[in-house]
Amino acid sequence: MAKIGFYKTEVCNPKGTGKLYSVRMVPYSVIDSEEVVELACKDSNINRQDLAVGFAALCQAIENFVLQGHSVTLAGLGNFRLTAKTGKWDEENKKWISAGSESMDGVSTDNIRGVYLRFRPCTALRNELKNISMFDVTKTLFGGTMGGYDYTTVGK
């Protein structure tokens, strides 16, 4: 079972003034392609060069399919797909607002605020995520302060 650290942080309230407090997962490290290939070689006894070439080809194929609008599902991992966020530009307040159009004729690519790549883990991985244990590292890693607030005042 995985044991993951989290820390508490202060964020601006998007629905008004004031602050909110939330939890962020601790990023232990950034694992690059080389490290993934290295571990996969040890676990599988596949030649490192062969695995590296195959891994690069797999990544390129996923990228090509997704950028052509396909949803890509990898067994045992999950699904990659594109989504779009839409809205309307509020000229008076100079910001995007989440809103639909009153008619189909009012919908166009001008309504797209951004295109995003989404990943949804497979069922087995989602079930594993339910079983992880978490521990608070706010005080131990950050000496009592993080983001300009005192961890002892969180939630009070």
XYZ file of C-alpha atoms in Angstrom:
156
model
C 0.000 0.000 0.000
C 1.262 3.456 -0.902
C 1.925 6.032 1.784
C 1.753 9.574 0.424
C 2.564 12.840 2.155
C 0.459 15.981 1.894
C 0.815 19.561 3.033
C -1.701 22.259 3.835
C -1.700 25.450 1.827
C -3.522 28.760 1.680
C -5.255 29.751 -1.570
C -7.349 32.683 -2.720
C -11.087 32.083 -2.654
C -12.201 32.036 -6.325
C -15.781 32.879 -5.327
C -14.991 36.053 -3.469
C -12.629 37.637 -1.034
C -10.728 35.903 1.666
C -8.618 32.809 1.874
C -9.305 29.102 1.716
C -7.109 26.267 2.911
C -6.513 23.104 0.963
C -4.350 20.026 0.777
C -1.661 19.407 -1.855
C 0.105 16.117 -2.418
C 3.869 16.138 -1.917
C 5.707 15.595 -5.209
C 8.536 13.349 -4.042
C 10.405 13.644 -7.316
C 9.970 13.959 -11.042
C 10.583 10.673 -12.802
C 11.740 11.040 -16.407
C 11.546 8.615 -19.330
C 15.054 7.318 -18.715
C 14.209 6.272 -15.170
C 10.979 4.589 -16.290
C 12.864 2.647 -18.960
C 15.602 1.712 -16.469
C 13.122 0.290 -13.937
C 11.112 -1.477 -16.646
C 14.337 -3.121 -17.878
C 15.090 -4.444 -14.406
C 11.532 -5.726 -13.947
C 11.261 -7.354 -17.391
C 14.796 -8.360 -18.389
C 14.278 -6.658 -21.759
C 17.350 -5.113 -23.391
C 17.574 -1.437 -22.373
C 18.059 -0.133 -25.916
C 15.115 -2.149 -27.266
C 12.867 -0.977 -24.446
C 13.946 2.670 -24.861
C 13.158 2.590 -28.586
C 9.808 0.900 -27.930
C 8.920 3.352 -25.175
C 9.705 6.355 -27.406
C 7.613 4.851 -30.218
C 4.713 4.227 -27.807
C 4.819 7.804 -26.517
C 4.878 9.153 -30.074
C 1.945 6.946 -31.102
C -0.129 8.098 -28.112
C 0.673 11.737 -28.902
C -0.279 11.291 -32.577
C -3.588 9.571 -31.779
C -4.602 12.112 -29.124
C -3.744 15.092 -31.342
C -5.971 13.587 -34.052
C -8.895 13.522 -31.607
C -8.754 9.872 -30.570
C -9.218 8.611 -27.033
C -6.328 6.267 -26.148
C -6.802 3.524 -23.559
C -3.814 1.609 -22.219
C -4.784 -1.588 -20.393
C -3.651 -1.504 -16.788
C -2.989 2.251 -16.866
C -5.915 4.305 -18.096
C -7.320 6.604 -20.744
C -5.951 9.759 -22.388
C -8.371 12.126 -24.138
C -8.835 15.758 -25.104
C -11.446 18.026 -23.571
C -12.322 21.645 -24.176
C -13.375 24.300 -21.697
C -15.909 26.754 -23.034
C -17.286 30.067 -21.896
C -18.038 33.600 -22.917
C -15.840 36.672 -22.682
C -17.419 39.245 -20.352
C -16.253 42.515 -21.880
C -17.524 44.591 -18.959
C -15.577 42.675 -16.305
C -12.736 41.660 -18.649
C -12.862 37.952 -17.793
C -14.180 34.624 -19.009
C -17.432 33.401 -17.536
C -18.687 29.852 -17.662
C -21.795 29.924 -19.765
C -23.461 28.168 -22.633
C -25.054 29.734 -25.660
C -28.759 30.431 -26.018
C -28.761 28.793 -29.473
C -26.698 26.388 -31.564
C -25.826 29.261 -33.903
C -24.058 30.993 -31.000
C -21.630 28.118 -30.496
C -18.283 28.322 -32.295
C -14.588 27.812 -31.714
C -14.561 31.349 -30.288
C -16.245 29.865 -27.196
C -13.284 27.573 -26.462
C -11.129 28.885 -23.625
C -8.672 26.038 -23.782
C -8.039 22.470 -24.873
C -6.761 20.067 -22.241
C -5.302 16.583 -22.183
C -7.033 14.505 -19.515
C -5.962 11.220 -17.993
C -8.413 8.902 -16.259
C -6.844 5.937 -14.493
C -8.193 2.440 -15.142
C -10.545 0.888 -12.578
C -7.789 -1.120 -10.886
C -5.614 1.974 -10.440
C -8.580 4.026 -9.177
C -9.285 1.287 -6.632
C -5.650 1.359 -5.507
C -5.912 5.133 -5.010
C -8.720 4.500 -2.511
C -6.343 2.406 -0.418
C -3.420 4.808 -0.064
C -2.632 6.173 3.363
C -1.746 9.815 3.772
C 0.224 11.718 6.366
C 0.636 15.416 7.059
C 4.133 16.735 6.389
C 3.297 20.438 6.722
C 5.077 20.947 10.042
C 7.889 18.437 9.590
C 8.964 19.488 6.106
C 8.224 23.167 6.259
C 9.060 24.064 9.849
C 5.604 25.373 10.682
C 5.167 27.894 7.881
C 4.213 27.392 4.269
C 2.894 29.931 1.814
C 2.960 32.754 4.347
C 0.700 31.227 6.983
C 1.206 29.409 10.234
C 0.090 25.760 9.967
C -1.326 25.909 13.514
C -4.028 28.348 12.425
C -5.363 26.186 9.588
C -9.065 25.538 10.058
C -9.466 27.994 12.943
